[in-house]
C-alpha cells in the first residue's frame, strides 16, 4: 500500500520564478493538505483540497495556489518566488470521513530559492 | 486566531529518564490533538493522538494527557531510549468538520543522553 508520494524531492529555483510541486495521496485518502515547514519551525498550513476544491486556506498570499485532480492527486504552485519561500513543503493526505483523523505525511519537497 | 504554543523548545534527558512536553491551544473548538515525531530529514510521523472526550491515553512508553478546561495537553515519554531523539510536534484540530486543518506547535527537540 503506497503512502503519500511527493515529487520532486529537491528543487532549486531563482527568485521570481514559478514552481509546481506534486503529491499523490495514500490509497483510500481523498483529502490533501499542504504545509510549509521552514527550517527549525513547525509545519504551517497552506491550504486543503477535497472534491477538487480548496476547502480551507491558511495565511498565505495568493502567490500560493493549488489544484486537486479527479484521482485525488494535487499540485501546489508558487509564483514569483521569494527567498523566504525556501522551505520543506509537505503534503498530507487523509480520509475525510474516516475514524482515524490523523494525517499521513509525504517526505516533502525541499525548495531552495536563490 | 488559532494558535498552539509548545514548550520547551529543546529538552535533554538521561537515557532511561522521563521526558515531558507541554502544549496549550487557543481555539476552544479544537477536539483532536495529535503528536508527531520528526527525525532529521524525514517526514512527521503520527505517534499518538487524543480526542477531547478522553483525558488520557497511553501506548507503551508514550502517554498523552488533556485538560480541556485549561486548554493544556502534554506528551509523556517514559524510560527514554536513544531512538527517541527527534523533534516532537504537538498539534490541534477540529474534526470531524467539513474542512479540518491541523495547527502545529513550534516543536521540541528532544535529545537523549547515553
mmCIF file of C-alpha atoms in Angstrom:
data_model
loop_
_atom_site.group_PDB
_atom_site.id
_atom_site.type_symbol
_atom_site.label_atom_id
_atom_site.label_comp_id
_atom_site.label_asym_id
_atom_site.label_seq_id
_atom_site.Cartn_x
_atom_site.Cartn_y
_atom_site.Cartn_z
ATOM 1 C CA UNK A 1 0.000 0.000 0.000
ATOM 2 C CA UNK A 2 1.745 3.143 -1.222
ATOM 3 C CA UNK A 3 1.930 6.012 1.187
ATOM 4 C CA UNK A 4 1.938 9.677 0.261
ATOM 5 C CA UNK A 5 4.383 10.402 -2.535
ATOM 6 C CA UNK A 6 5.743 13.810 -3.421
ATOM 7 C CA UNK A 7 7.836 14.990 -6.318
ATOM 8 C CA UNK A 8 10.397 16.269 -6.813
ATOM 9 C CA UNK A 9 12.346 15.621 -3.610
ATOM 10 C CA UNK A 10 14.610 18.611 -4.063
ATOM 11 C CA UNK A 11 14.355 21.719 -6.187
ATOM 12 C CA UNK A 12 16.414 24.860 -6.690
ATOM 13 C CA UNK A 13 14.754 27.901 -8.218
ATOM 14 C CA UNK A 14 15.685 31.528 -8.809
ATOM 15 C CA UNK A 15 13.811 34.459 -7.311
ATOM 16 C CA UNK A 16 10.854 35.472 -9.457
ATOM 17 C CA UNK A 17 10.412 32.035 -10.990
ATOM 18 C CA UNK A 18 7.407 29.783 -10.637
ATOM 19 C CA UNK A 19 7.363 26.264 -9.223
ATOM 20 C CA UNK A 20 4.937 23.327 -9.213
ATOM 21 C CA UNK A 21 5.082 20.606 -6.589
ATOM 22 C CA UNK A 22 3.156 17.374 -6.866
ATOM 23 C CA UNK A 23 1.536 14.999 -4.409
ATOM 24 C CA UNK A 24 -0.170 11.629 -4.674
ATOM 25 C CA UNK A 25 -2.206 10.758 -1.593
ATOM 26 C CA UNK A 26 -2.220 7.471 0.218
ATOM 27 C CA UNK A 27 -4.519 4.884 -1.279
ATOM 28 C CA UNK A 28 -8.047 5.381 0.053
ATOM 29 C CA UNK A 29 -7.483 9.010 1.033
ATOM 30 C CA UNK A 30 -9.491 11.780 -0.590
ATOM 31 C CA UNK A 31 -8.251 14.947 1.121
ATOM 32 C CA UNK A 32 -4.915 16.628 0.537
ATOM 33 C CA UNK A 33 -3.405 19.347 2.698
ATOM 34 C CA UNK A 34 -0.242 21.306 2.009
ATOM 35 C CA UNK A 35 2.133 22.618 4.639
ATOM 36 C CA UNK A 36 5.230 24.787 4.565
ATOM 37 C CA UNK A 37 7.931 23.940 7.087
ATOM 38 C CA UNK A 38 10.708 26.482 7.412
ATOM 39 C CA UNK A 39 13.950 25.339 8.997
ATOM 40 C CA UNK A 40 13.525 24.825 12.730
ATOM 41 C CA UNK A 41 9.801 25.555 12.668
ATOM 42 C CA UNK A 42 6.600 23.586 12.814
ATOM 43 C CA UNK A 43 4.598 22.959 9.636
ATOM 44 C CA UNK A 44 2.379 25.881 8.649
ATOM 45 C CA UNK A 45 -0.956 25.140 6.966
ATOM 46 C CA UNK A 46 -1.199 26.471 3.403
ATOM 47 C CA UNK A 47 -4.483 25.016 2.149
ATOM 48 C CA UNK A 48 -6.565 21.887 1.858
ATOM 49 C CA UNK A 49 -8.295 20.282 -1.110
ATOM 50 C CA UNK A 50 -11.289 17.990 -1.111
ATOM 51 C CA UNK A 51 -13.501 17.079 -4.050
ATOM 52 C CA UNK A 52 -11.237 19.164 -6.282
ATOM 53 C CA UNK A 53 -11.977 22.360 -4.400
ATOM 54 C CA UNK A 54 -9.942 24.432 -1.979
ATOM 55 C CA UNK A 55 -11.804 23.976 1.300
ATOM 56 C CA UNK A 56 -9.720 25.984 3.694
ATOM 57 C CA UNK A 57 -6.745 28.268 3.457
ATOM 58 C CA UNK A 58 -4.073 29.402 5.852
ATOM 59 C CA UNK A 59 -2.380 32.781 5.996
ATOM 60 C CA UNK A 60 -0.518 32.576 2.719
ATOM 61 C CA UNK A 61 -0.579 35.076 -0.178
ATOM 62 C CA UNK A 62 -2.286 34.453 -3.480
ATOM 63 C CA UNK A 63 1.079 33.546 -4.989
ATOM 64 C CA UNK A 64 0.374 30.140 -3.489
ATOM 65 C CA UNK A 65 -2.264 28.233 -5.415
ATOM 66 C CA UNK A 66 -3.226 24.635 -5.856
ATOM 67 C CA UNK A 67 -5.278 22.101 -7.625
ATOM 68 C CA UNK A 68 -6.725 18.677 -6.971
ATOM 69 C CA UNK A 69 -7.396 16.199 -9.742
ATOM 70 C CA UNK A 70 -10.179 13.596 -10.013
ATOM 71 C CA UNK A 71 -7.745 10.886 -8.863
ATOM 72 C CA UNK A 72 -7.201 12.926 -5.650
ATOM 73 C CA UNK A 73 -3.624 13.880 -6.502
ATOM 74 C CA UNK A 74 -2.724 17.502 -6.012
ATOM 75 C CA UNK A 75 -0.362 20.247 -7.109
ATOM 76 C CA UNK A 76 0.978 23.244 -5.249
ATOM 77 C CA UNK A 77 2.020 26.204 -7.367
ATOM 78 C CA UNK A 78 4.052 29.138 -6.152
ATOM 79 C CA UNK A 79 4.518 32.183 -8.362
ATOM 80 C CA UNK A 80 7.044 34.995 -8.143
ATOM 81 C CA UNK A 81 9.284 33.066 -5.775
ATOM 82 C CA UNK A 82 10.915 34.902 -2.887
ATOM 83 C CA UNK A 83 13.970 33.873 -0.889
ATOM 84 C CA UNK A 84 11.629 33.401 2.066
ATOM 85 C CA UNK A 85 9.759 30.677 0.211
ATOM 86 C CA UNK A 86 12.712 28.365 0.777
ATOM 87 C CA UNK A 87 11.355 25.568 2.946
ATOM 88 C CA UNK A 88 10.287 21.956 3.097
ATOM 89 C CA UNK A 89 6.837 21.618 1.531
ATOM 90 C CA UNK A 90 4.855 18.771 2.985
ATOM 91 C CA UNK A 91 1.798 17.156 1.544
ATOM 92 C CA UNK A 92 -0.517 15.293 3.881
ATOM 93 C CA UNK A 93 -3.451 13.123 2.971
ATOM 94 C CA UNK A 94 -6.427 11.954 4.964
ATOM 95 C CA UNK A 95 -9.815 10.358 4.573
ATOM 96 C CA UNK A 96 -12.450 12.967 5.280
ATOM 97 C CA UNK A 97 -14.950 10.663 6.929
ATOM 98 C CA UNK A 98 -12.575 8.117 8.374
ATOM 99 C CA UNK A 99 -12.461 7.160 12.045
ATOM 100 C CA UNK A 100 -8.736 7.830 12.070
ATOM 101 C CA UNK A 101 -8.347 11.555 11.809
ATOM 102 C CA UNK A 102 -4.601 11.658 11.598
ATOM 103 C CA UNK A 103 -2.836 12.834 8.504
ATOM 104 C CA UNK A 104 -0.257 10.806 6.636
ATOM 105 C CA UNK A 105 2.604 12.991 5.511
ATOM 106 C CA UNK A 106 4.768 12.631 2.472
ATOM 107 C CA UNK A 107 8.528 13.021 2.703
ATOM 108 C CA UNK A 108 8.308 16.530 1.339
ATOM 109 C CA UNK A 109 9.891 18.632 -1.346
ATOM 110 C CA UNK A 110 12.876 20.714 -0.272
ATOM 111 C CA UNK A 111 12.627 24.015 -2.179
ATOM 112 C CA UNK A 112 15.602 26.341 -2.237
ATOM 113 C CA UNK A 113 15.175 29.790 -3.759
ATOM 114 C CA UNK A 114 18.407 31.556 -4.700
ATOM 115 C CA UNK B 1 -6.536 33.312 15.615
ATOM 116 C CA UNK B 2 -5.805 29.661 16.169
ATOM 117 C CA UNK B 3 -2.528 29.068 17.908
ATOM 118 C CA UNK B 4 -0.666 26.197 19.553
ATOM 119 C CA UNK B 5 2.182 27.009 21.894
ATOM 120 C CA UNK B 6 4.724 24.334 22.773
ATOM 121 C CA UNK B 7 7.495 24.174 25.332
ATOM 122 C CA UNK B 8 10.265 23.566 25.935
ATOM 123 C CA UNK B 9 11.895 24.175 22.567
ATOM 124 C CA UNK B 10 14.782 21.892 23.499
ATOM 125 C CA UNK B 11 14.944 19.098 26.050
ATOM 126 C CA UNK B 12 17.844 16.898 27.049
ATOM 127 C CA UNK B 13 17.268 13.911 29.322
ATOM 128 C CA UNK B 14 19.348 10.998 30.529
ATOM 129 C CA UNK B 15 18.591 7.679 28.901
ATOM 130 C CA UNK B 16 16.035 5.863 30.988
ATOM 131 C CA UNK B 17 14.547 9.027 32.460
ATOM 132 C CA UNK B 18 11.196 10.532 31.509
ATOM 133 C CA UNK B 19 10.528 13.433 29.163
ATOM 134 C CA UNK B 20 7.530 15.749 29.254
ATOM 135 C CA UNK B 21 6.469 18.194 26.548
ATOM 136 C CA UNK B 22 3.634 20.637 27.162
ATOM 137 C CA UNK B 23 1.309 22.477 24.810
ATOM 138 C CA UNK B 24 -1.539 24.945 25.037
ATOM 139 C CA UNK B 25 -4.109 25.771 22.383
ATOM 140 C CA UNK B 26 -6.317 28.771 21.825
ATOM 141 C CA UNK B 27 -9.283 27.501 19.793
ATOM 142 C CA UNK B 28 -11.994 26.213 22.128
ATOM 143 C CA UNK B 29 -13.475 24.246 19.240
ATOM 144 C CA UNK B 30 -10.378 22.029 18.974
ATOM 145 C CA UNK B 31 -11.251 18.432 19.742
ATOM 146 C CA UNK B 32 -8.423 16.367 18.278
ATOM 147 C CA UNK B 33 -4.804 16.537 19.416
ATOM 148 C CA UNK B 34 -2.176 14.543 17.527
ATOM 149 C CA UNK B 35 1.520 14.330 18.314
ATOM 150 C CA UNK B 36 4.104 13.924 15.580
ATOM 151 C CA UNK B 37 7.732 12.818 15.694
ATOM 152 C CA UNK B 38 10.099 14.097 13.032
ATOM 153 C CA UNK B 39 13.574 12.686 12.667
ATOM 154 C CA UNK B 40 16.205 14.668 10.826
ATOM 155 C CA UNK B 41 15.413 14.878 7.136
ATOM 156 C CA UNK B 42 12.291 12.744 7.440
ATOM 157 C CA UNK B 43 8.564 13.266 7.375
ATOM 158 C CA UNK B 44 6.498 13.929 10.505
ATOM 159 C CA UNK B 45 5.018 10.679 11.764
ATOM 160 C CA UNK B 46 1.977 10.379 13.978
ATOM 161 C CA UNK B 47 2.943 8.708 17.248
ATOM 162 C CA UNK B 48 -0.178 9.153 19.331
ATOM 163 C CA UNK B 49 -3.352 11.206 19.366
ATOM 164 C CA UNK B 50 -6.156 12.015 21.748
ATOM 165 C CA UNK B 51 -9.683 13.231 21.300
ATOM 166 C CA UNK B 52 -11.392 15.701 23.569
ATOM 167 C CA UNK B 53 -13.738 13.137 25.109
ATOM 168 C CA UNK B 54 -10.733 11.379 26.667
ATOM 169 C CA UNK B 55 -8.486 12.751 29.401
ATOM 170 C CA UNK B 56 -5.568 10.382 28.997
ATOM 171 C CA UNK B 57 -4.284 7.836 26.501
ATOM 172 C CA UNK B 58 -1.319 5.518 26.764
ATOM 173 C CA UNK B 59 0.605 3.459 24.230
ATOM 174 C CA UNK B 60 3.521 1.532 25.723
ATOM 175 C CA UNK B 61 6.089 4.150 26.832
ATOM 176 C CA UNK B 62 4.133 7.104 25.474
ATOM 177 C CA UNK B 63 1.166 8.795 27.117
ATOM 178 C CA UNK B 64 -0.803 11.942 26.424
ATOM 179 C CA UNK B 65 -2.967 13.895 28.815
ATOM 180 C CA UNK B 66 -5.549 16.528 28.010
ATOM 181 C CA UNK B 67 -7.054 19.224 30.207
ATOM 182 C CA UNK B 68 -9.783 20.709 28.059
ATOM 183 C CA UNK B 69 -10.791 23.275 30.651
ATOM 184 C CA UNK B 70 -7.300 24.720 30.813
ATOM 185 C CA UNK B 71 -6.622 24.040 27.112
ATOM 186 C CA UNK B 72 -3.467 22.158 28.007
ATOM 187 C CA UNK B 73 -2.178 18.864 26.706
ATOM 188 C CA UNK B 74 1.065 17.032 27.317
ATOM 189 C CA UNK B 75 3.211 14.224 25.972
ATOM 190 C CA UNK B 76 4.984 11.930 28.417
ATOM 191 C CA UNK B 77 7.724 9.538 27.337
ATOM 192 C CA UNK B 78 8.961 7.119 29.982
ATOM 193 C CA UNK B 79 12.133 5.019 30.015
ATOM 194 C CA UNK B 80 13.604 7.093 27.210
ATOM 195 C CA UNK B 81 15.863 5.418 24.663
ATOM 196 C CA UNK B 82 18.377 6.818 22.137
ATOM 197 C CA UNK B 83 15.895 6.283 19.306
ATOM 198 C CA UNK B 84 13.524 8.726 20.994
ATOM 199 C CA UNK B 85 15.856 11.567 19.958
ATOM 200 C CA UNK B 86 13.926 13.662 17.422
ATOM 201 C CA UNK B 87 11.788 16.771 17.094
ATOM 202 C CA UNK B 88 8.295 16.376 18.521
ATOM 203 C CA UNK B 89 5.328 18.485 17.431
ATOM 204 C CA UNK B 90 2.036 18.845 19.196
ATOM 205 C CA UNK B 91 -0.977 19.871 17.143
ATOM 206 C CA UNK B 92 -4.635 20.718 17.444
ATOM 207 C CA UNK B 93 -7.517 20.311 15.081
ATOM 208 C CA UNK B 94 -11.286 20.344 14.865
ATOM 209 C CA UNK B 95 -12.595 17.114 13.443
ATOM 210 C CA UNK B 96 -14.844 15.967 12.112
ATOM 211 C CA UNK B 97 -15.653 19.083 10.155
ATOM 212 C CA UNK B 98 -16.176 19.983 6.555
ATOM 213 C CA UNK B 99 -12.716 21.487 6.311
ATOM 214 C CA UNK B 100 -10.348 20.434 9.066
ATOM 215 C CA UNK B 101 -6.813 21.659 9.332
ATOM 216 C CA UNK B 102 -4.134 20.799 11.828
ATOM 217 C CA UNK B 103 -2.335 23.610 13.622
ATOM 218 C CA UNK B 104 1.152 22.666 14.792
ATOM 219 C CA UNK B 105 3.252 23.861 17.668
ATOM 220 C CA UNK B 106 6.784 25.063 17.038
ATOM 221 C CA UNK B 107 8.395 21.794 18.064
ATOM 222 C CA UNK B 108 10.579 20.370 20.832
ATOM 223 C CA UNK B 109 14.000 18.998 20.033
ATOM 224 C CA UNK B 110 14.474 16.029 22.369
ATOM 225 C CA UNK B 111 17.965 14.688 22.926
ATOM 226 C CA UNK B 112 18.609 11.510 24.902
ATOM 227 C CA UNK B 113 21.992 11.436 26.654
ATOM 228 C CA UNK B 114 23.595 7.979 26.902
#
